[in-house]
PDB file of C-alpha atoms in Angstrom:
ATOM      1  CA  UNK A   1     -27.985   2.947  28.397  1.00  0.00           C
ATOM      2  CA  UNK A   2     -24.611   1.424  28.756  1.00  0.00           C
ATOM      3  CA  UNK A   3     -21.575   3.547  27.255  1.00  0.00           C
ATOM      4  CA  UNK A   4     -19.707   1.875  24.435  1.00  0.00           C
ATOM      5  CA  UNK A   5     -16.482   3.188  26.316  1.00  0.00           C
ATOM      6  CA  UNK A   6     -17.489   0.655  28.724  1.00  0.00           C
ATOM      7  CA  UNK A   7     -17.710  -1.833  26.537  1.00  0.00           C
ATOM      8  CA  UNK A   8     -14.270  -0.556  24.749  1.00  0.00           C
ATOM      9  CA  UNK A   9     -12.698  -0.289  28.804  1.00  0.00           C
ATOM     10  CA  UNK A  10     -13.890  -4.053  28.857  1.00  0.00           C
ATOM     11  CA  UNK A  11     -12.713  -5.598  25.731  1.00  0.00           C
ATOM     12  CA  UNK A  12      -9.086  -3.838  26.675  1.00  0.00           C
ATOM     13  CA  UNK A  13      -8.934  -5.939  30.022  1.00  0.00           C
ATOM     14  CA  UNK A  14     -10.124  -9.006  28.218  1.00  0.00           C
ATOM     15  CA  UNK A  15      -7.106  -8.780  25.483  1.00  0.00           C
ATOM     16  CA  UNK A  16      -4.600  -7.294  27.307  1.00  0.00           C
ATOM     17  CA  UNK A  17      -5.025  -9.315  30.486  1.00  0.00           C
ATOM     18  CA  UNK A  18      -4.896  -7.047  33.630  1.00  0.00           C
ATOM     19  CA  UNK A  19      -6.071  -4.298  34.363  1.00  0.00           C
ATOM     20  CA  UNK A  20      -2.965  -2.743  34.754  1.00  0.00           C
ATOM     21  CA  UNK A  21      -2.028  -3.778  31.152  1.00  0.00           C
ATOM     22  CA  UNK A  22      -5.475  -2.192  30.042  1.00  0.00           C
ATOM     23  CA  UNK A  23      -5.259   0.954  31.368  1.00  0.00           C
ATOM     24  CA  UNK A  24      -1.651   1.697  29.715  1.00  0.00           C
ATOM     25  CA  UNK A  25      -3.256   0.606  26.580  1.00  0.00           C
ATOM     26  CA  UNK A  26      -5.945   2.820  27.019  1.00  0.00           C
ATOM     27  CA  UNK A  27      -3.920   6.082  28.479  1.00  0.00           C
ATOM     28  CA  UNK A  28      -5.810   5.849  31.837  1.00  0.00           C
ATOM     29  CA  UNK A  29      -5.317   5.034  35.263  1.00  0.00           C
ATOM     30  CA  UNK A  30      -5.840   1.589  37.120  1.00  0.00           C
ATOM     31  CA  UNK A  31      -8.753   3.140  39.018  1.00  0.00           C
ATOM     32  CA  UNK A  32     -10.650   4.673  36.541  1.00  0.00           C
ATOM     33  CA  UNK A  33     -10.279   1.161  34.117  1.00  0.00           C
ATOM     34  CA  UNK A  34     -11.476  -0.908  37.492  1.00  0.00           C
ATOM     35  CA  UNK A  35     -13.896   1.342  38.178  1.00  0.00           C
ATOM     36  CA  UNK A  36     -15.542   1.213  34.391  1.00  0.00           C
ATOM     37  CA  UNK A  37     -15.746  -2.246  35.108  1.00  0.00           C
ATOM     38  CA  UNK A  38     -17.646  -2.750  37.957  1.00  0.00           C
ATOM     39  CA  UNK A  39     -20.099  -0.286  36.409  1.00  0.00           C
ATOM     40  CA  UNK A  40     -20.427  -2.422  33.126  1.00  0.00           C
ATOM     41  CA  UNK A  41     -20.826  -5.480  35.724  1.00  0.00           C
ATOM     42  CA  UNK A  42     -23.242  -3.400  37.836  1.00  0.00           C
ATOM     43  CA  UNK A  43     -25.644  -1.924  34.492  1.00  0.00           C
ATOM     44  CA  UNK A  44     -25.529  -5.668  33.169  1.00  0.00           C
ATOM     45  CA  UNK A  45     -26.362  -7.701  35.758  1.00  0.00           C
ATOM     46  CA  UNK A  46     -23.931 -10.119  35.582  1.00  0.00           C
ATOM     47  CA  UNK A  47     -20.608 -10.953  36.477  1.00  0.00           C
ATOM     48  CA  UNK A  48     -17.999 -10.399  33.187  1.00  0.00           C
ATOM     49  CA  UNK A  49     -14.583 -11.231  34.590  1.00  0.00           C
ATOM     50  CA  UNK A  50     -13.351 -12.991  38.031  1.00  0.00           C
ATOM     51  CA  UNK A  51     -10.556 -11.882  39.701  1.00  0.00           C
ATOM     52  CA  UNK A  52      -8.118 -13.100  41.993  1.00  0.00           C
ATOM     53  CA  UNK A  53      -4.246 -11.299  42.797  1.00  0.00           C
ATOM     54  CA  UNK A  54      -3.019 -13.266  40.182  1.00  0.00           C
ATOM     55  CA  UNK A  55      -5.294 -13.633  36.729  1.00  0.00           C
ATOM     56  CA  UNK A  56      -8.344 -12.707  35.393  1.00  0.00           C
ATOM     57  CA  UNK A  57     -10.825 -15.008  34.128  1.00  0.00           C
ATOM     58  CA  UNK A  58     -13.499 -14.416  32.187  1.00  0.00           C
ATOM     59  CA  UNK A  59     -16.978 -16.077  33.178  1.00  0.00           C
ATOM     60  CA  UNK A  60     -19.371 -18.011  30.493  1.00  0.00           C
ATOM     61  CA  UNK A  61     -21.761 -14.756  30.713  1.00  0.00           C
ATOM     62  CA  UNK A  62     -18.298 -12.926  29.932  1.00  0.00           C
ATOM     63  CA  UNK A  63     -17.300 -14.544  27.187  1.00  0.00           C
ATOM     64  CA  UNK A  64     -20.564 -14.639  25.552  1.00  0.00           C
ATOM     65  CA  UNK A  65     -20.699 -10.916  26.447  1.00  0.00           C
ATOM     66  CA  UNK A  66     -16.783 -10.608  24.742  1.00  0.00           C
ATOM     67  CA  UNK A  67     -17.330 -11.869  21.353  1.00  0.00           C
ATOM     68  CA  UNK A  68     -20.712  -9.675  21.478  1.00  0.00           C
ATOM     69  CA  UNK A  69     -18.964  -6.562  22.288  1.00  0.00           C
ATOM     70  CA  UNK A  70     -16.124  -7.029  19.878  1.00  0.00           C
ATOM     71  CA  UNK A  71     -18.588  -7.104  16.816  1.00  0.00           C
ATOM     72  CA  UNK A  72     -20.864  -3.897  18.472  1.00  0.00           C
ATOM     73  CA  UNK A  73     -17.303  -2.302  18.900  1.00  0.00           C
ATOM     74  CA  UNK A  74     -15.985  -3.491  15.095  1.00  0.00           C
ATOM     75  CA  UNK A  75     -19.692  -1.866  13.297  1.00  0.00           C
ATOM     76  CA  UNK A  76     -19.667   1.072  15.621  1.00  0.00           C
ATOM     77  CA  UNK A  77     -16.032   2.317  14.842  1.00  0.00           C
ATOM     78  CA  UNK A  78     -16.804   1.148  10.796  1.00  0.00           C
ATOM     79  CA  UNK A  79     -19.790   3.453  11.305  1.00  0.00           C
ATOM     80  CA  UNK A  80     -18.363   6.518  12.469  1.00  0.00           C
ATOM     81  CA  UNK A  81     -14.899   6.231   9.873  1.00  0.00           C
ATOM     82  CA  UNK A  82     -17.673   5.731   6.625  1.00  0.00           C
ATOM     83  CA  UNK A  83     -20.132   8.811   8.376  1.00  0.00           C
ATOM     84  CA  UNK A  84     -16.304  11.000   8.696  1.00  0.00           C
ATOM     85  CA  UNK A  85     -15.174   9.959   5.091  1.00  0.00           C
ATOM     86  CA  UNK A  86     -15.835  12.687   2.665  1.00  0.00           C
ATOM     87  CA  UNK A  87     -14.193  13.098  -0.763  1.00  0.00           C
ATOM     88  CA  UNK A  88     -11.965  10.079   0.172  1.00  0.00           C
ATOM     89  CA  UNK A  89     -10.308  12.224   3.369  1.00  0.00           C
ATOM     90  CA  UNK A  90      -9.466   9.872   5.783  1.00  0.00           C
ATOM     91  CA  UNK A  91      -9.590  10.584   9.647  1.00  0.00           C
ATOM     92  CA  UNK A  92      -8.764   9.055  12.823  1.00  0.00           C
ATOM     93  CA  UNK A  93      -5.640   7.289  13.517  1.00  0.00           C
ATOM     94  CA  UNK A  94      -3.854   4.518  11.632  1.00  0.00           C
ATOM     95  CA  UNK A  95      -1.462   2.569  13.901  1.00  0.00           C
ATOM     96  CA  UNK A  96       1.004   0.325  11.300  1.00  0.00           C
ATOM     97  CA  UNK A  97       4.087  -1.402  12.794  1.00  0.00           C
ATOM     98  CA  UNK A  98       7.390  -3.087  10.568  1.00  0.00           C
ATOM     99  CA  UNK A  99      10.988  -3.150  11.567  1.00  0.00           C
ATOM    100  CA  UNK A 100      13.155  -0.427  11.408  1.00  0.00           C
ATOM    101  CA  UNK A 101      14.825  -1.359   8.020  1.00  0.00           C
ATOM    102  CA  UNK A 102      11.744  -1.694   6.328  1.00  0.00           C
ATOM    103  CA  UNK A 103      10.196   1.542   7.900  1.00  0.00           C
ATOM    104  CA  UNK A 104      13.537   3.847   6.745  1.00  0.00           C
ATOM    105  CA  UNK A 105      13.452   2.502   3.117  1.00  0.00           C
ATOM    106  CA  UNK A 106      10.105   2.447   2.147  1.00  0.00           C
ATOM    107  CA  UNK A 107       7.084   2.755   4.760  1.00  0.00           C
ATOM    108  CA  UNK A 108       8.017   5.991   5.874  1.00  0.00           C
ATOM    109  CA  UNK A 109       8.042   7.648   2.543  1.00  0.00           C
ATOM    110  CA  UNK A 110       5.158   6.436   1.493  1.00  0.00           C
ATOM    111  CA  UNK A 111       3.144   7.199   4.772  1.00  0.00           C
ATOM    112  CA  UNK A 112       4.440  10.660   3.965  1.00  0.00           C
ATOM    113  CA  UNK A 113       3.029  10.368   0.321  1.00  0.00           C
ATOM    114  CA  UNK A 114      -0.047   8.757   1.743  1.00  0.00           C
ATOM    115  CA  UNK A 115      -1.181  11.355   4.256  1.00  0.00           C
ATOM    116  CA  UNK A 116      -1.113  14.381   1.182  1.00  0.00           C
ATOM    117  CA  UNK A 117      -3.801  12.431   0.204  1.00  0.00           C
ATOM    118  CA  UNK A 118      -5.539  12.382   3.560  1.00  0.00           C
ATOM    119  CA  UNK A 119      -4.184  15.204   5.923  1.00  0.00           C
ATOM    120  CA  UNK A 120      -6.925  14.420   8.028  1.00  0.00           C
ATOM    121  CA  UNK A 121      -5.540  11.196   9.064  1.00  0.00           C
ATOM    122  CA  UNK A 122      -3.362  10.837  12.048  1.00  0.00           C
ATOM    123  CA  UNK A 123      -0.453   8.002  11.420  1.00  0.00           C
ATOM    124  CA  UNK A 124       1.160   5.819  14.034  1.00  0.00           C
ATOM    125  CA  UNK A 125       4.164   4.022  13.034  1.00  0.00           C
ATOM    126  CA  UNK A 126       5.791   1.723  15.238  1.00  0.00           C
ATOM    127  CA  UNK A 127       9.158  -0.155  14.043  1.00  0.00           C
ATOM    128  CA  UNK A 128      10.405  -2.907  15.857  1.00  0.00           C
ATOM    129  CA  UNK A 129      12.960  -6.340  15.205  1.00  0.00           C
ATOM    130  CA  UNK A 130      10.296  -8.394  16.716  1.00  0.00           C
ATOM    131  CA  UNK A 131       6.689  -9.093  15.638  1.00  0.00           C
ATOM    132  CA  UNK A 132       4.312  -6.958  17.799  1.00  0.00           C
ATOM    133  CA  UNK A 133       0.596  -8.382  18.589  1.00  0.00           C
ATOM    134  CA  UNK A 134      -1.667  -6.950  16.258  1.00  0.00           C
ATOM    135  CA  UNK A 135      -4.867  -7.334  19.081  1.00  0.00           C
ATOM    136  CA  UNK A 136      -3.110  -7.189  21.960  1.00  0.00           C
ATOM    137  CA  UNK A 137      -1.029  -3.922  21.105  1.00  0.00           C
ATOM    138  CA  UNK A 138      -3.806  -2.481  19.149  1.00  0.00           C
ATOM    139  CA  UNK A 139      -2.317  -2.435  15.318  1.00  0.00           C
ATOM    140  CA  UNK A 140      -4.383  -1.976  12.741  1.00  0.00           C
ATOM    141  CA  UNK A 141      -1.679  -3.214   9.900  1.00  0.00           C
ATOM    142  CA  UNK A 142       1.391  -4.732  10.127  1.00  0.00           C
ATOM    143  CA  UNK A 143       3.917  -4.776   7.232  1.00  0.00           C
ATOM    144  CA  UNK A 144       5.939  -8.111   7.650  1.00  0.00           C
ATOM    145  CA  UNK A 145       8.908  -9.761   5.314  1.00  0.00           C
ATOM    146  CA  UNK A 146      10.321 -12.643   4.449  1.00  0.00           C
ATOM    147  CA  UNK A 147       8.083 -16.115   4.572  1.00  0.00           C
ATOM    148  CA  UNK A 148       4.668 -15.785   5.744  1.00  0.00           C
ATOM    149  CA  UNK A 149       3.737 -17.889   9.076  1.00  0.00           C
ATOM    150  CA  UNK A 150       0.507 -19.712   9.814  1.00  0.00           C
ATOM    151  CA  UNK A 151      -1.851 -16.599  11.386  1.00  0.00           C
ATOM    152  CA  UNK A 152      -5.106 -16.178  12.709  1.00  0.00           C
ATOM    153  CA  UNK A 153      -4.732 -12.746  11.145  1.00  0.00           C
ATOM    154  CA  UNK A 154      -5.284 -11.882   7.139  1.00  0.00           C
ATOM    155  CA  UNK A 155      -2.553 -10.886   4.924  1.00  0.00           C
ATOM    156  CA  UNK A 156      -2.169  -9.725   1.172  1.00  0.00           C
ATOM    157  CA  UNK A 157       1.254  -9.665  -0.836  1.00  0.00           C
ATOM    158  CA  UNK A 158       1.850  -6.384  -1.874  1.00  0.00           C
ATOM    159  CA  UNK A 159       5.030  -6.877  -3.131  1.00  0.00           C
ATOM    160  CA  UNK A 160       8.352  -9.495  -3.353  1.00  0.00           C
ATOM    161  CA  UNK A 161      12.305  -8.299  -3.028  1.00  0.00           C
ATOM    162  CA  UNK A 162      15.592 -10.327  -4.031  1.00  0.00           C
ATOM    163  CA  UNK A 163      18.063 -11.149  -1.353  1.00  0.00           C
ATOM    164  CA  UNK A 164      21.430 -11.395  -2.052  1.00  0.00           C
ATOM    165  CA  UNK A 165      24.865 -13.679  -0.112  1.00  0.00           C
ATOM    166  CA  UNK A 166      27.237 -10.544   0.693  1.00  0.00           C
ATOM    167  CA  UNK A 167      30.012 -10.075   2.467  1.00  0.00           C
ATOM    168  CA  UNK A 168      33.354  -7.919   2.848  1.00  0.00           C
ATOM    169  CA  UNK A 169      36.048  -7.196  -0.253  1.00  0.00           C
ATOM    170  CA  UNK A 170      38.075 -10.105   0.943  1.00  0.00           C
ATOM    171  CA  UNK A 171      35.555 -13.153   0.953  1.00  0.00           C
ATOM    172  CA  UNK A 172      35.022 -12.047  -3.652  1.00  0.00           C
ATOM    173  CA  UNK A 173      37.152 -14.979  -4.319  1.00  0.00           C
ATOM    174  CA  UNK A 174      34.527 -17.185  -3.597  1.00  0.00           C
ATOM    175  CA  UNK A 175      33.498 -19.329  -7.238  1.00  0.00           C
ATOM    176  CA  UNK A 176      31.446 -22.259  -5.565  1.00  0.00           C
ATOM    177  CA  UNK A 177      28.321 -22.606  -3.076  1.00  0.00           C
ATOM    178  CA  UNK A 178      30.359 -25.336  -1.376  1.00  0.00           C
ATOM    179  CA  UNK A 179      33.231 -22.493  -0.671  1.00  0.00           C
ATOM    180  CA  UNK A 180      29.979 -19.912  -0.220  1.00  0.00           C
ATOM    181  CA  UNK A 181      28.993 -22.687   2.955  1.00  0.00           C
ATOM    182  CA  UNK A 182      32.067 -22.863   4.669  1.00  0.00           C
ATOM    183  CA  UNK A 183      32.188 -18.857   5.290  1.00  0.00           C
ATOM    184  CA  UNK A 184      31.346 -17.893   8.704  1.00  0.00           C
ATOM    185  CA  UNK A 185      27.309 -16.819   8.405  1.00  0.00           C
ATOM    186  CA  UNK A 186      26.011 -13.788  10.060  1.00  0.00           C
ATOM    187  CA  UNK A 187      22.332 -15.429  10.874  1.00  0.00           C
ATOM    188  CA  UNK A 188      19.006 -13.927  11.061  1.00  0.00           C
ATOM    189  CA  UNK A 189      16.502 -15.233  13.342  1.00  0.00           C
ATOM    190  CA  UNK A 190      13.812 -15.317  11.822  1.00  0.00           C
ATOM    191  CA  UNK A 191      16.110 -16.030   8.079  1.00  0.00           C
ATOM    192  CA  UNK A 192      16.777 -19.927   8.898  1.00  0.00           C
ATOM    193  CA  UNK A 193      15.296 -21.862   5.394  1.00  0.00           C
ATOM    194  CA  UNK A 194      16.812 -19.854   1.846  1.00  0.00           C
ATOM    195  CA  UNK A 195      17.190 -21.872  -1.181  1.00  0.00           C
ATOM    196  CA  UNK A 196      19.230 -20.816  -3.805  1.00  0.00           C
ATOM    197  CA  UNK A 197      19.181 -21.625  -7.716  1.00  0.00           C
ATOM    198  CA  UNK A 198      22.688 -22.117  -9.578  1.00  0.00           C
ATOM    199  CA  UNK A 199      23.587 -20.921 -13.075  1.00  0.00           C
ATOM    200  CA  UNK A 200      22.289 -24.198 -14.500  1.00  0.00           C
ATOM    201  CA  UNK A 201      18.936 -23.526 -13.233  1.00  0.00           C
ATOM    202  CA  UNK A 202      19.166 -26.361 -10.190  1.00  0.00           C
ATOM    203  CA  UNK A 203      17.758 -25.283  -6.520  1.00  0.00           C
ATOM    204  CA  UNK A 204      19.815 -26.617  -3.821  1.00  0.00           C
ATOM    205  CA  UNK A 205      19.107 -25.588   0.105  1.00  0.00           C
ATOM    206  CA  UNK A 206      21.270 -23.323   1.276  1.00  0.00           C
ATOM    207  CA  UNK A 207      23.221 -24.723   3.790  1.00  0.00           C
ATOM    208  CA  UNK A 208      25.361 -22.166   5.536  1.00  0.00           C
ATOM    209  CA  UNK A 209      28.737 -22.167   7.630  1.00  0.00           C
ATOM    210  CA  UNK A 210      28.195 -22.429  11.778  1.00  0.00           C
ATOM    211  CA  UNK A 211      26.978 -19.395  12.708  1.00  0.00           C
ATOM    212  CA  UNK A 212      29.751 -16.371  13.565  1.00  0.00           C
ATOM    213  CA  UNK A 213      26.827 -14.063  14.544  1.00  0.00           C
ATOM    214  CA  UNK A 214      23.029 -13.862  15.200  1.00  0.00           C
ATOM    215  CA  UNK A 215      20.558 -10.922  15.134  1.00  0.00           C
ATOM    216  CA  UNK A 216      17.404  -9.832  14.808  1.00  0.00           C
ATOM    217  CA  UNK A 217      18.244  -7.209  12.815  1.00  0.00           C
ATOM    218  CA  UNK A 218      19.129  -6.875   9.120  1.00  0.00           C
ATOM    219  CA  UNK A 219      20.483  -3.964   9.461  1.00  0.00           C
ATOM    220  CA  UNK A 220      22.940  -4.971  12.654  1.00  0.00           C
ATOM    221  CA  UNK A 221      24.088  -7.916  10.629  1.00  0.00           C
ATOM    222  CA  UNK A 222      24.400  -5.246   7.708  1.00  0.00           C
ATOM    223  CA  UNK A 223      27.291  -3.670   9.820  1.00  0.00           C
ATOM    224  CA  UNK A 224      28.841  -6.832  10.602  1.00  0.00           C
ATOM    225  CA  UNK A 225      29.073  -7.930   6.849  1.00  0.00           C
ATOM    226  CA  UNK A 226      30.734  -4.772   6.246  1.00  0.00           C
ATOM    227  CA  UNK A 227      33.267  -5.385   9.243  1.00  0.00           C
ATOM    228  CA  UNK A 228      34.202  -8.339   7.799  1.00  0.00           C
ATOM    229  CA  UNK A 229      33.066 -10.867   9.865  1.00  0.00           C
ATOM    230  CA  UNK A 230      31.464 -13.318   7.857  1.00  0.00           C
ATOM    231  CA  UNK A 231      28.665 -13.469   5.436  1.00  0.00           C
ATOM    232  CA  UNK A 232      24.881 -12.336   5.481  1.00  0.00           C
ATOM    233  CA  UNK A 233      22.033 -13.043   3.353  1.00  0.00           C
ATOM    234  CA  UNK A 234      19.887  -9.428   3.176  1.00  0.00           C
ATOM    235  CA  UNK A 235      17.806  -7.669   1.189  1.00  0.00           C
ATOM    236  CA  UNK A 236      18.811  -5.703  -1.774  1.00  0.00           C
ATOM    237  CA  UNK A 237      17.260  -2.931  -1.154  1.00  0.00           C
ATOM    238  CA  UNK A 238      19.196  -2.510   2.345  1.00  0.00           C
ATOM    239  CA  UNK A 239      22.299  -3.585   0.948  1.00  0.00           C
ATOM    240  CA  UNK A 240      22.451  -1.733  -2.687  1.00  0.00           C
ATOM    241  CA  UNK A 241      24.350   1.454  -1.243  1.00  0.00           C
ATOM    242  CA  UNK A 242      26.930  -0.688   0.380  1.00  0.00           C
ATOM    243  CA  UNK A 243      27.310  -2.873  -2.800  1.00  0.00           C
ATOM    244  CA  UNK A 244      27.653   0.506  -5.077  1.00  0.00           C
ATOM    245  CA  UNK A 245      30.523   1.760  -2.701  1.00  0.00           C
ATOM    246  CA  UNK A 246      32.419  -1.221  -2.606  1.00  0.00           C
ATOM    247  CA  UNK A 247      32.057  -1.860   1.146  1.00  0.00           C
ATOM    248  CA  UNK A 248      30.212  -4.917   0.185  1.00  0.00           C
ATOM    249  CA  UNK A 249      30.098  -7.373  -2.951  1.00  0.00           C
ATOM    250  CA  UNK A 250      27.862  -9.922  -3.926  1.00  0.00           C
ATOM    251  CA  UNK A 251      29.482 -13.398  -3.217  1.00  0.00           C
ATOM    252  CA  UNK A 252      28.635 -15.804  -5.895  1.00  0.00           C
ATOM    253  CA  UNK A 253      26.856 -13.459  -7.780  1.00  0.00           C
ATOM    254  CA  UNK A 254      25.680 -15.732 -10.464  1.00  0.00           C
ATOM    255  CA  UNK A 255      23.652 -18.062  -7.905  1.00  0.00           C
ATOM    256  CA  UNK A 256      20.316 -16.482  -6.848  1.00  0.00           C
ATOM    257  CA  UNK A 257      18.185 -17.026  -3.447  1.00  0.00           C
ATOM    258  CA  UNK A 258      14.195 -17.578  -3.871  1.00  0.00           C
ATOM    259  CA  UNK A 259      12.751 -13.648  -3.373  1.00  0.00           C
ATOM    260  CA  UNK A 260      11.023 -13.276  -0.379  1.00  0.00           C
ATOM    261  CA  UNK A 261       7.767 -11.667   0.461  1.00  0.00           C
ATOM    262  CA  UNK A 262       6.282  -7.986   1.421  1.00  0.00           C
ATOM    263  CA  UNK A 263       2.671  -8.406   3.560  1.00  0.00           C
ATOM    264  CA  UNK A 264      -0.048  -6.381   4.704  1.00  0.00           C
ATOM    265  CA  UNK A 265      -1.375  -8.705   7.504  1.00  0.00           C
ATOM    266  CA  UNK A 266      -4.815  -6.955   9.485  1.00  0.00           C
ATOM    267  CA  UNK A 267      -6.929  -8.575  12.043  1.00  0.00           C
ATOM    268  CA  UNK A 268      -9.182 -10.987  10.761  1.00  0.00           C
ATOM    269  CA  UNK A 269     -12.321  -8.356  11.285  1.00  0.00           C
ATOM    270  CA  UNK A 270     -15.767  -9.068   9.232  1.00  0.00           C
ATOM    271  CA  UNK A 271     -15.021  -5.579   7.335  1.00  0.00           C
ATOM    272  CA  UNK A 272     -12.073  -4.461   6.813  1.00  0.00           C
ATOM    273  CA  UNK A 273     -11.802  -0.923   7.877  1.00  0.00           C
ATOM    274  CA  UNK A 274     -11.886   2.050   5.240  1.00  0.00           C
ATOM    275  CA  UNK A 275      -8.224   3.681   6.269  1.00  0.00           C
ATOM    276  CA  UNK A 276      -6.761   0.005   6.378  1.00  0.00           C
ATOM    277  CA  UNK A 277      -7.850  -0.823   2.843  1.00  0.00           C
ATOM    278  CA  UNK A 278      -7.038   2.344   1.521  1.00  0.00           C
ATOM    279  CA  UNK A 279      -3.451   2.426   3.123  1.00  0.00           C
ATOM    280  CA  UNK A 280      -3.031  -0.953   1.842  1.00  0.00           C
ATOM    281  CA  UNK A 281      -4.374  -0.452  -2.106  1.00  0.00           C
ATOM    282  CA  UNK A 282      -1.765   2.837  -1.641  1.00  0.00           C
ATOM    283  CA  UNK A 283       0.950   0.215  -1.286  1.00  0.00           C
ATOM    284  CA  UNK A 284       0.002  -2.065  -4.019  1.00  0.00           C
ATOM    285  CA  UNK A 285      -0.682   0.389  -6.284  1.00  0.00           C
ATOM    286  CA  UNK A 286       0.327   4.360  -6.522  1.00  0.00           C
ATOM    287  CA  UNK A 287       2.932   3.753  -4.558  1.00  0.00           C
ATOM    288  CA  UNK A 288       6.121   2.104  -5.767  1.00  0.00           C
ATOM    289  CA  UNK A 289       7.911  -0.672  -3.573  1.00  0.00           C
ATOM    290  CA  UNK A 290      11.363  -0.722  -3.220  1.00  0.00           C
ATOM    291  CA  UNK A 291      12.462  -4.241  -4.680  1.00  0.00           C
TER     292      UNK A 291
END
């Protein structure tokens, strides 16, 4: 009978596309991944991937075989997380990514809160500026902010936060979004359409100065606001310590920017997995979102 590790060792080299790639995904050598495959090939019959000193390639018996052994693998790991589930303790290992912003202010505390729930369960939090590969990197949920892209992968809202124009003490004087335009803008990259609704209840697009600054993290062009440099749109919750200190102020406070979204996005798997949904109803629910 063949091993579902083999079939695990194979799907591994499929998404991660080398063997070398594969076997740091998997904590094992080169050899021992190449050699896994050869017996998969060898118990089979058939020829999954070819292989040149370039690229691998999977064959139409491959392919077939792929999609096969990612359902088998899918049931098999639902199986044994139900058959370990007792009394709603969790085990295994849930791997969640978000940036590093995020993952200080609220998805650290409540993984904390989460796992006195479910001791048993191991968590793996990764925190990054850029969005990691859910398949490819081997995530089971990724917390993601802002506007929602076009995905192969599911999401559900959990939450929404405002975002608010601040800047240094010295740029207060602003009274009009034409003034609010011309300040030099500390740009996000993935932050690029805002709209923003004036005291009369009109939406206008927010059209901001030529860009002073760009980063791909909030909380670098936090540090720039407060340096006085120009003037960033960022989340309240990052930004509320620094605005009850004084180090920052809201600039045209009486205009407000569309709120922006909190996701729980998850492979697009026929069942969703029993740690997965229960980390994510923990989010919606018993545990409060900063907003």
């Amino acid at each position: 009978m063949v091993s579902l590790d083999r079939f695990d060792t194979f799907k591994a080299v499929v998404e991660a596309g080398s063997l070398t790639a594969a076997a740091d995904l998997l904590g094992q050598t080169r050899a021992v991944v190449s050699f896994n495959l050869k017996r998969l090939e060898a118990e089979l019959g058939v020829t999954l991937l070819t292989r040149n000193t370039r690229q691998l390639a999977l064959t139409d018996a491959g392919e077939r075989f792929y999609l096969r052994c990612t359902r088998m693998l899918e049931e098999a790991r639902l199986a044994v997380e139900e058959a370990r589930s007792e009394h709603a303790q969790l085990k295994g290992t849930l791997r969640i990514t978000t940036t590093v912003e995020y993952a200080l202010a609220v998805v650290a505390p409540a993984v904390e809160a989460f796992r006195r729930l479910h001791p048993d369960l191991n968590v793996h939090l990764s925190t990054s500026s850029t969005h990691a590969d859910l398949i490819s990197e081997r995530f089971d949920v990724a917390i993601r902010l802002g506007r929602l892209l076009d995905s192969n992968h599911r999401a559900v809202q959990l939450s929404t936060f405002d975002v608010f124009a601040v800047a240094a003490p010295q740029f207060a004087a602003v009274q009009t979004l034409a003034e609010l335009e011309q300040l030099p803008r500390l740009g996000h990259g993935r932050l690029s359409e805002l709209s923003v609704t004036d005291p009369a209840g009109l939406e206008h697009p927010y059209r901001a100065g030529p860009s002073a600054l760009v980063a791909d993290s909030a909380a670098v062009l936090q540090a720039f606001a407060v340096r006085g440099h120009g003037v960033a749109v960022l989340p309240q919750w990052l930004v509320q310590e620094d605005l009850k200190a004084g180090r920052l102020v809201r600039v045209l406070a009486d205009h407000h920017f569309a709120p922006q979204g909190v996701y729980a996005m998850y492979p697009d798997t026929r069942h969703l997995p029993l740690k997965v949904r229960a980390f994510i109803d923990f989010m919606k629910g018993e545990y409060q979102l900063v907003s």
